[in-house]
XYZ file of N, CA and C in Angstrom:
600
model
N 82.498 84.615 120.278
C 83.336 84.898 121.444
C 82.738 86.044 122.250
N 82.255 85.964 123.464
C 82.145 86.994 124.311
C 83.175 88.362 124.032
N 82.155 89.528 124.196
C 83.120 90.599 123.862
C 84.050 91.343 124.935
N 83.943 90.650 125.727
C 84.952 90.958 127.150
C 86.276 90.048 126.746
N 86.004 89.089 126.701
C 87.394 88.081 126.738
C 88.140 88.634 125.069
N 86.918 88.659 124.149
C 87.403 89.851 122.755
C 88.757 90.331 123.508
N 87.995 91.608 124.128
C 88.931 92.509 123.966
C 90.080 92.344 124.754
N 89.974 90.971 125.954
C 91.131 90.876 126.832
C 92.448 90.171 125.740
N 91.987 89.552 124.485
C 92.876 89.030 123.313
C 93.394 89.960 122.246
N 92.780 90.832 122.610
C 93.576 92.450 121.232
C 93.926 92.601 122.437
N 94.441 93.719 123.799
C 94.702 94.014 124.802
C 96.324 93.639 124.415
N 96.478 91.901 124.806
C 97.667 91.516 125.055
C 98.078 90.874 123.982
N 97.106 91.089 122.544
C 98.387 91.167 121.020
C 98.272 92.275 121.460
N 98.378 93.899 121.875
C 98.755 94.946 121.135
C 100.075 95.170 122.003
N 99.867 94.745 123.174
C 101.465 94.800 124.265
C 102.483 94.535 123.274
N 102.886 93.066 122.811
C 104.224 92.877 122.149
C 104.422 93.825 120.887
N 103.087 94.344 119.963
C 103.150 95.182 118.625
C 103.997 96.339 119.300
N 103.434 97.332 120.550
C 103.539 98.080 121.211
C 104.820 98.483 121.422
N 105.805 97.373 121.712
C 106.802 97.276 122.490
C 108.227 96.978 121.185
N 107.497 96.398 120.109
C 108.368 96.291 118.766
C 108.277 97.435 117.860
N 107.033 98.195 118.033
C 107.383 99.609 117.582
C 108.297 100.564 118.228
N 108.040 100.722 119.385
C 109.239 101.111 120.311
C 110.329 101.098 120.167
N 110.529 99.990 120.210
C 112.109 99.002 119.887
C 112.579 99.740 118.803
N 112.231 99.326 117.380
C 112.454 99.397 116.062
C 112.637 100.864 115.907
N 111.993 101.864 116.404
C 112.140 103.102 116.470
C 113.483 103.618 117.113
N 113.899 103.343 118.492
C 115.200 103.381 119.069
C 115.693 103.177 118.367
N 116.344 101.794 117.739
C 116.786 101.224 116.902
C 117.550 102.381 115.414
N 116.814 102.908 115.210
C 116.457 103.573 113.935
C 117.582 105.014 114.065
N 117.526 105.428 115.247
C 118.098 106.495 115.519
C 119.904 105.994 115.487
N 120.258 104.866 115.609
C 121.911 104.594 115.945
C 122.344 103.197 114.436
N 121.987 104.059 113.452
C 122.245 103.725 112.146
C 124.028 102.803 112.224
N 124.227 102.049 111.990
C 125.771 101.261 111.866
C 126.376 100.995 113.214
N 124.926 100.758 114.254
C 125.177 100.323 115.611
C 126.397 101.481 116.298
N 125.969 102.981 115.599
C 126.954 103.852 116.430
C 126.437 105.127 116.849
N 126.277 105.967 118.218
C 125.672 106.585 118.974
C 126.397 108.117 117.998
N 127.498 107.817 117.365
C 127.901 109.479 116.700
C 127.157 109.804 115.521
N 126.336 109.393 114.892
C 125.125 110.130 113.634
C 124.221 111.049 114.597
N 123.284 110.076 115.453
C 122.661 110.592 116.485
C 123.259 112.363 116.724
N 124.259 111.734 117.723
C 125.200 112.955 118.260
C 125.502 114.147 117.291
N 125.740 114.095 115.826
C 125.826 114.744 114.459
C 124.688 115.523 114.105
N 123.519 114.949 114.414
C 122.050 115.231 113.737
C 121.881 114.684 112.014
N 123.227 113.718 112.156
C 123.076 113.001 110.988
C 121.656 111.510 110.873
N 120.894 111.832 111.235
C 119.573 110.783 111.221
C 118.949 111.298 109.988
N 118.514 109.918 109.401
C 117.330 110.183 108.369
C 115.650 111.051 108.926
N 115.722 112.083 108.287
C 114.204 112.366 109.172
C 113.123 112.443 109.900
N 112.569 111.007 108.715
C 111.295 110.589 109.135
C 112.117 109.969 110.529
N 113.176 109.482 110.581
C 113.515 108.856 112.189
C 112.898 109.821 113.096
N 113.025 111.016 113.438
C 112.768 111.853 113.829
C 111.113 111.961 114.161
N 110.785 111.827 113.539
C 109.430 112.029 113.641
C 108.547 110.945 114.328
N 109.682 110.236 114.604
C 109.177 109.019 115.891
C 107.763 107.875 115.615
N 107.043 108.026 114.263
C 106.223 107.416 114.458
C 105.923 106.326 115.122
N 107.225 104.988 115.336
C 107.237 104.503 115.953
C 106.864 104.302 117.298
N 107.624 105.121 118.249
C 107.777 105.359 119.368
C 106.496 106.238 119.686
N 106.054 107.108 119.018
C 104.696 108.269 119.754
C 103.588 107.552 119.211
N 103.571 107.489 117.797
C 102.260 106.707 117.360
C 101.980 105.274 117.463
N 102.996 104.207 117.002
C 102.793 102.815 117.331
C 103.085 102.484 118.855
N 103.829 103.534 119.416
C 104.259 103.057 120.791
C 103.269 103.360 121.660
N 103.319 104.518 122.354
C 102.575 105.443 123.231
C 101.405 105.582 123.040
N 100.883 106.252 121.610
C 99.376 106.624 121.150
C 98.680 105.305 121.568
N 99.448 104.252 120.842
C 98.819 102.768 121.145
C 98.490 101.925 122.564
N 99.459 102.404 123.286
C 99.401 101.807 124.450
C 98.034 102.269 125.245
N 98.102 103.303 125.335
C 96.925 103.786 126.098
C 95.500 103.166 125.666
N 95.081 102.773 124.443
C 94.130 102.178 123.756
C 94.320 100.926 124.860
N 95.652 100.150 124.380
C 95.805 98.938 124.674
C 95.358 98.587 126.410
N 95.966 99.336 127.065
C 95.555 99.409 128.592
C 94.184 99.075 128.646
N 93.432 100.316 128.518
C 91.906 100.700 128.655
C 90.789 99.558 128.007
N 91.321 98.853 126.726
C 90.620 97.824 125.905
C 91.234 97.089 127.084
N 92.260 96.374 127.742
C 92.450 95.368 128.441
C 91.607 95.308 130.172
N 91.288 96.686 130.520
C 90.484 97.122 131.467
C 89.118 96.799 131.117
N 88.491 96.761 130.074
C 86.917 96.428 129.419
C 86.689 94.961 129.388
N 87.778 94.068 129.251
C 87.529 92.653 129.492
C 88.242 91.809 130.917
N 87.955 93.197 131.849
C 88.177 92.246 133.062
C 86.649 92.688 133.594
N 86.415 91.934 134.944
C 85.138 92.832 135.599
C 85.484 94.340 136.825
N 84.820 94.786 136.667
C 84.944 96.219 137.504
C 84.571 97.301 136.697
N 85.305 98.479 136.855
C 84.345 99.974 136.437
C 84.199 99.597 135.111
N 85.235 99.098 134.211
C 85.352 99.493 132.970
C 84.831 98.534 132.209
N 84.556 96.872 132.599
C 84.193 96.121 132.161
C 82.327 95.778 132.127
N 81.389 97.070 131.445
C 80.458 97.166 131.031
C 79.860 97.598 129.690
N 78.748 97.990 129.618
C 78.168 98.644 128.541
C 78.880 100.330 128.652
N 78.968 100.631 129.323
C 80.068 102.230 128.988
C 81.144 102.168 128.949
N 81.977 101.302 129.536
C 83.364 101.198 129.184
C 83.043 100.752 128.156
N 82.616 99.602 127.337
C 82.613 99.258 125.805
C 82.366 100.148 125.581
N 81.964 101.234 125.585
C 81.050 102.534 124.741
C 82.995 103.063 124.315
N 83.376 104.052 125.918
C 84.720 104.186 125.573
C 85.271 103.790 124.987
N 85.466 102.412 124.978
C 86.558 101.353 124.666
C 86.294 101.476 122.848
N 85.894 102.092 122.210
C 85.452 102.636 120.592
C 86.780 103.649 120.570
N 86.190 105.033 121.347
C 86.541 105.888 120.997
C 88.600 105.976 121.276
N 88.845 104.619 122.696
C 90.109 104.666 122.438
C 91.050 104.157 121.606
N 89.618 103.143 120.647
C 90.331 102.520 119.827
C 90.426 103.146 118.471
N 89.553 104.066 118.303
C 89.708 105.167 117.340
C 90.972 105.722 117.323
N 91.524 106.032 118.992
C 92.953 107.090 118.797
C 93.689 105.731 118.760
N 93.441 104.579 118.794
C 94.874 103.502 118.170
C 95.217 103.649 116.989
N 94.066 103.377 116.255
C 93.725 103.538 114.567
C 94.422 104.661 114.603
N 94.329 105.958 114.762
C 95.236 107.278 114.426
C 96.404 106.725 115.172
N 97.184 106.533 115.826
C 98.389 106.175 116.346
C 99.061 105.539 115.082
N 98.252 103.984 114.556
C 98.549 103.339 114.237
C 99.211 104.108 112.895
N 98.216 104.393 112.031
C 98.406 105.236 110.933
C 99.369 106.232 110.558
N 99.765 107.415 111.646
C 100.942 107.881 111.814
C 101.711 107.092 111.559
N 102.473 106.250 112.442
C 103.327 105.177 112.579
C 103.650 105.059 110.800
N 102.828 104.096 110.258
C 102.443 103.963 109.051
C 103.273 104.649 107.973
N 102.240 105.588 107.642
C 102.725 106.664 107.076
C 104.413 107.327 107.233
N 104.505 107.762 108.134
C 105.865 107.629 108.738
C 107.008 106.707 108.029
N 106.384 105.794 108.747
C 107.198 104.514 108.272
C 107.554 104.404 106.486
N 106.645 104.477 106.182
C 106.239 104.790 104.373
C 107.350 105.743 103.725
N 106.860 106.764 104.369
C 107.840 107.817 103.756
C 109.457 107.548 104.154
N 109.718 107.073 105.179
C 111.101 106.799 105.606
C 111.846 105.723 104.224
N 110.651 104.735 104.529
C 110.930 103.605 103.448
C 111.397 104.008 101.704
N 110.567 105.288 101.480
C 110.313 105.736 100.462
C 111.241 106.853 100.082
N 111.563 106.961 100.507
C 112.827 108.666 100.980
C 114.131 108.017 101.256
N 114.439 107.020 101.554
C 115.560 106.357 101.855
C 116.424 106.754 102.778
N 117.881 106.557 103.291
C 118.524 107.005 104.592
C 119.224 108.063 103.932
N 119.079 108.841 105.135
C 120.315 110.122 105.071
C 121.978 109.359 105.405
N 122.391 109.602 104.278
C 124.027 108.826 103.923
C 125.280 109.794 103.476
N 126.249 109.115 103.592
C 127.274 109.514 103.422
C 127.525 109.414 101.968
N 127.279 109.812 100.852
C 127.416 109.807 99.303
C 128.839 110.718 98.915
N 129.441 110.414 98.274
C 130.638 111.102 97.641
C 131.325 112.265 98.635
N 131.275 111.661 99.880
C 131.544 112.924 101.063
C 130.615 114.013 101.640
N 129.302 113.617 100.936
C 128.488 114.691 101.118
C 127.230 113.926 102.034
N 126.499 114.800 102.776
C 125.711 113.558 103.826
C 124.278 114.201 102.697
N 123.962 112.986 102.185
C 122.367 113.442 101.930
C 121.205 111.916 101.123
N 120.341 112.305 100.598
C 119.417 111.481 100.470
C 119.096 110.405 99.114
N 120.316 110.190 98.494
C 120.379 109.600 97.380
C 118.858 108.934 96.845
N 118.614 107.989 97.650
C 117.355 107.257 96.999
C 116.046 108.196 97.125
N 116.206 109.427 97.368
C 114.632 110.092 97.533
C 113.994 110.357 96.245
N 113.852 110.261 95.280
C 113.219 110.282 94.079
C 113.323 109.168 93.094
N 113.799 107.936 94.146
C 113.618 106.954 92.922
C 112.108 105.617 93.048
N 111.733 106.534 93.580
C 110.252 105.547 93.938
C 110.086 104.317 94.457
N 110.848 104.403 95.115
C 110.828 102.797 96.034
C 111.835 102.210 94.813
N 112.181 102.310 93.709
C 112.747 101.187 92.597
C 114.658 101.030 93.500
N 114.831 101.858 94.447
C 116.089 101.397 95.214
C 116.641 100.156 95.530
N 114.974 99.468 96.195
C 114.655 98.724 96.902
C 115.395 97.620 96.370
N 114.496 97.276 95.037
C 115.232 96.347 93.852
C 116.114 96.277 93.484
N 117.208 97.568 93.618
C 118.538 97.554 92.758
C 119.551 97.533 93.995
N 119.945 96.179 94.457
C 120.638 96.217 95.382
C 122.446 96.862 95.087
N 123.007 96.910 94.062
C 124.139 97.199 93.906
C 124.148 99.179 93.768
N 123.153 99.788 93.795
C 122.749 101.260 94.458
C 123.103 101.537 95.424
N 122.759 100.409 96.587
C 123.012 100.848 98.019
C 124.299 101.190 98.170
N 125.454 100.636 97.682
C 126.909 101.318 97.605
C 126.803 102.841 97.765
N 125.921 103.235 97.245
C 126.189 104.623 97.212
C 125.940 105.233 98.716
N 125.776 104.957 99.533
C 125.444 105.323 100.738
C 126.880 104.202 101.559
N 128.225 105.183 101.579
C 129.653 104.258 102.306
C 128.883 104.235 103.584
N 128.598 105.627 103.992
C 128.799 105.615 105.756
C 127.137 106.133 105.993
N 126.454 105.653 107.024
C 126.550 104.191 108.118
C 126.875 102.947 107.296
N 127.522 101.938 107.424
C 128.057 101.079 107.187
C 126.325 100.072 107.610
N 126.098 99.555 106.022
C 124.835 98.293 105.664
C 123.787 99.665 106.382
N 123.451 100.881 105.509
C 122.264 102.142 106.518
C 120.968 101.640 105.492
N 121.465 101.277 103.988
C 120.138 100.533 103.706
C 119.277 99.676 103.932
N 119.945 98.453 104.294
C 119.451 97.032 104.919
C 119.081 97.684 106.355
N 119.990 98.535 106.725
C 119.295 98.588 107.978
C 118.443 99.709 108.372
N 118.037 100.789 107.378
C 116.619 101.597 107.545
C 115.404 100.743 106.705
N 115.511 99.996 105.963
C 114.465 99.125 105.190
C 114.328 97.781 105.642
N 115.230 97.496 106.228
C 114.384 96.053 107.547
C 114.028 96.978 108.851
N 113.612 98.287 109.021
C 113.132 98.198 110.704
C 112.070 99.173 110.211
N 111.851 100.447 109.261
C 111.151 101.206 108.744
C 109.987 99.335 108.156
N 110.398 98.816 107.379
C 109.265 97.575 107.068
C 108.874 97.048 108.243
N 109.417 96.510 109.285
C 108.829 96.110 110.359
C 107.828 97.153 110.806
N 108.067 98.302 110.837
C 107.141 99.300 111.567
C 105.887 99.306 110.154
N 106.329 99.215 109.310
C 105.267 98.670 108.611
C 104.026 97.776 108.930
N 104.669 96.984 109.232
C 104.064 95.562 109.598
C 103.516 95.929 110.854
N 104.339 96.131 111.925
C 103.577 96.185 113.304
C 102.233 97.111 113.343
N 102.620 98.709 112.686
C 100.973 99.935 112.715
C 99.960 98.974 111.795
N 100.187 98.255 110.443
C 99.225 97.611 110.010
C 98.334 96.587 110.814
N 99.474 95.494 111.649
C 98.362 94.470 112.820
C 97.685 95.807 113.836
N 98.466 96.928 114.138
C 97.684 97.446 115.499
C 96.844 98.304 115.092
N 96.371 98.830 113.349
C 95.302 99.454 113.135
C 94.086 98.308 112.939
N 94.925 97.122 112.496
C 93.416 96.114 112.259
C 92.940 95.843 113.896
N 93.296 95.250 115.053
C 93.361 95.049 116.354
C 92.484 96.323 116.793
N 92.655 97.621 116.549
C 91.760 98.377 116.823
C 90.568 98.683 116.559
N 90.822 98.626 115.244
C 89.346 98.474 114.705
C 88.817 97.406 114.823
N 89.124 96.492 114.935
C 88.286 95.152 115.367
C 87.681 95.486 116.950
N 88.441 95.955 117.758
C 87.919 96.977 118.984
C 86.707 97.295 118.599
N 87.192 98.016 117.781
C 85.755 99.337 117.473
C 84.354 98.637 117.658
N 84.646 97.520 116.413
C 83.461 97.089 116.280
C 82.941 96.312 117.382
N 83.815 95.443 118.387
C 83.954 94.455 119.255
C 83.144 95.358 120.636
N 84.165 96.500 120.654
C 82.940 97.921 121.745
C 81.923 98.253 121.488
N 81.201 98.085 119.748
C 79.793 98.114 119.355
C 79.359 96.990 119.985
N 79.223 95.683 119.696
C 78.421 95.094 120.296
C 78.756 95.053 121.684
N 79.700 95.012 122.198
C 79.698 95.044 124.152
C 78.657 96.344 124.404
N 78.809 96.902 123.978
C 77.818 98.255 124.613
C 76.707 97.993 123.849
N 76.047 96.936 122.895
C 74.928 96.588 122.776
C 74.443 95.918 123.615
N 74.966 94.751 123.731
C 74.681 93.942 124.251
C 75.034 93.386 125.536
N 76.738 94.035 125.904
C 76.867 93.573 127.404
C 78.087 93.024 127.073
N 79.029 92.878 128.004
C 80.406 92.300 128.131
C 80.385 90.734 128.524
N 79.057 90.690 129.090
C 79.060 89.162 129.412
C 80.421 88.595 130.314
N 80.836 89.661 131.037
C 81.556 89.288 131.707
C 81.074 88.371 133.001
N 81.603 87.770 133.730
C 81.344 86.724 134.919
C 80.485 87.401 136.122
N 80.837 88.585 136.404
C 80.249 89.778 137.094
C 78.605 89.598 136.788
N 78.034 89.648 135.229
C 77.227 89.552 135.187
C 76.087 88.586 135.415
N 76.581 87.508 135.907
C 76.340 86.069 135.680
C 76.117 85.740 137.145
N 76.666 86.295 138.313
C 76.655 86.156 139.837
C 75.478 86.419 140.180
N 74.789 87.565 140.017
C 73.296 87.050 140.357
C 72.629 85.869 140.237
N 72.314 85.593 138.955
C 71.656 84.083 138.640
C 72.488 83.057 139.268
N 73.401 82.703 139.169
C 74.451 81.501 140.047
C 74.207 82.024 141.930
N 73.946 83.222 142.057
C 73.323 83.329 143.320
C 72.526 82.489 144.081
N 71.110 82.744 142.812
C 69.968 82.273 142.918
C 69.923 81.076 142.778
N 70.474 80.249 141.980
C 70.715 78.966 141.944
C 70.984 78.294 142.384
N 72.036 78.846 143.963
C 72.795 78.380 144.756
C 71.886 78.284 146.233
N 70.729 79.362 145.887
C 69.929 79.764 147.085
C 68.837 78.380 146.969
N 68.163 78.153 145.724
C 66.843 77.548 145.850
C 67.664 76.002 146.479
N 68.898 75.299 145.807
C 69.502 74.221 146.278
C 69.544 74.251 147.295
């Protein structure tokens, strides 16, 4: 595959990843579909720490733009924009990873809950084995379902930084050969179809 049209196909997978990290992150902050935890500063932490939203969202996007600028023709769609087009996919890979991590520890630390009247972190030292013991989650009354619902959107953000660190690094390498070899974009190709057009 030409490494222009490459990168115009990571570009617009990383838009929807982009936009579901985002999401899932919002999401994260209004635990039992209610705006008063928020309002409390009753949020689980790692929510806080946005990986979603700064690292899978934002950090990523900007990669995503600039890689989608390298497989059209104009400034960016050459041997130096591929050159760039590495180093922004380097800060995806770190975006991505945050996110990640983040996500991990949220997963792993479990939600800040309402336990015996007291707001705090029941599952944080049981090593992910929460996960498995579904009749545990009781222990967390209020947000109402805060397990199912920090461990289906913390896993999605899972899922999404894992496709948008592979997508980048496939960049990486995809901006090695464009800046070896050329984007082979259509731009490049108008001379000769010039000439071709001239001797006819």
């Amino acid at each position: 595959m030409c490494t222009g049209k490459c990168s115009r196909c990571i570009a617009v997978t990383l838009y929807p990843l982009v936009l579901a990290s985002i999401i899932c992150n919002i999401m994260l902050f209004f635990p039992g579909w209610d705006v008063k935890y928020v309002k409390d500063g009753h949020i689980t932490e790692e929510v806080k720490y946005m990986g979603g939203l700064v690292g899978g969202g934002l950090v990523v996007l900007m990669p995503a733009l600039y890689i989608h600028l390298t497989g059209e023709q104009g400034c960016c769609g050459n041997r130096c924009g591929m050159f760039l087009s590495i180093a922004f996919a380097a800060l995806g890979v770190a975006g991505a990873v945050y996110s990640f991590i983040v996500a991990v520890l949220g997963l792993g630390n479990g939600p800040l809950c309402n336990d015996s009247g007291r707001c705090t972190t029941p599952f944080k030292n049981s090593n992910l084995t929460y996960l498995a013991d579904s009749k545990s989650w009781g222990e967390c009354t209020e947000p109402e379902s805060v397990v199912q619902f920090n461990t289906g959107l913390f896993g999605a953000l899972i899922a999404t930084s894992c496709l948008q660190a592979l997508l980048c690094a496939t960049q990486m390498i995809n901006g090695l050969f464009g800046c070896l070899c050329g984007t082979c974009n259509n731009k490049e190709k108008r001379p000769l179809d010039h000439l071709h057009s001239h001797h006819a």
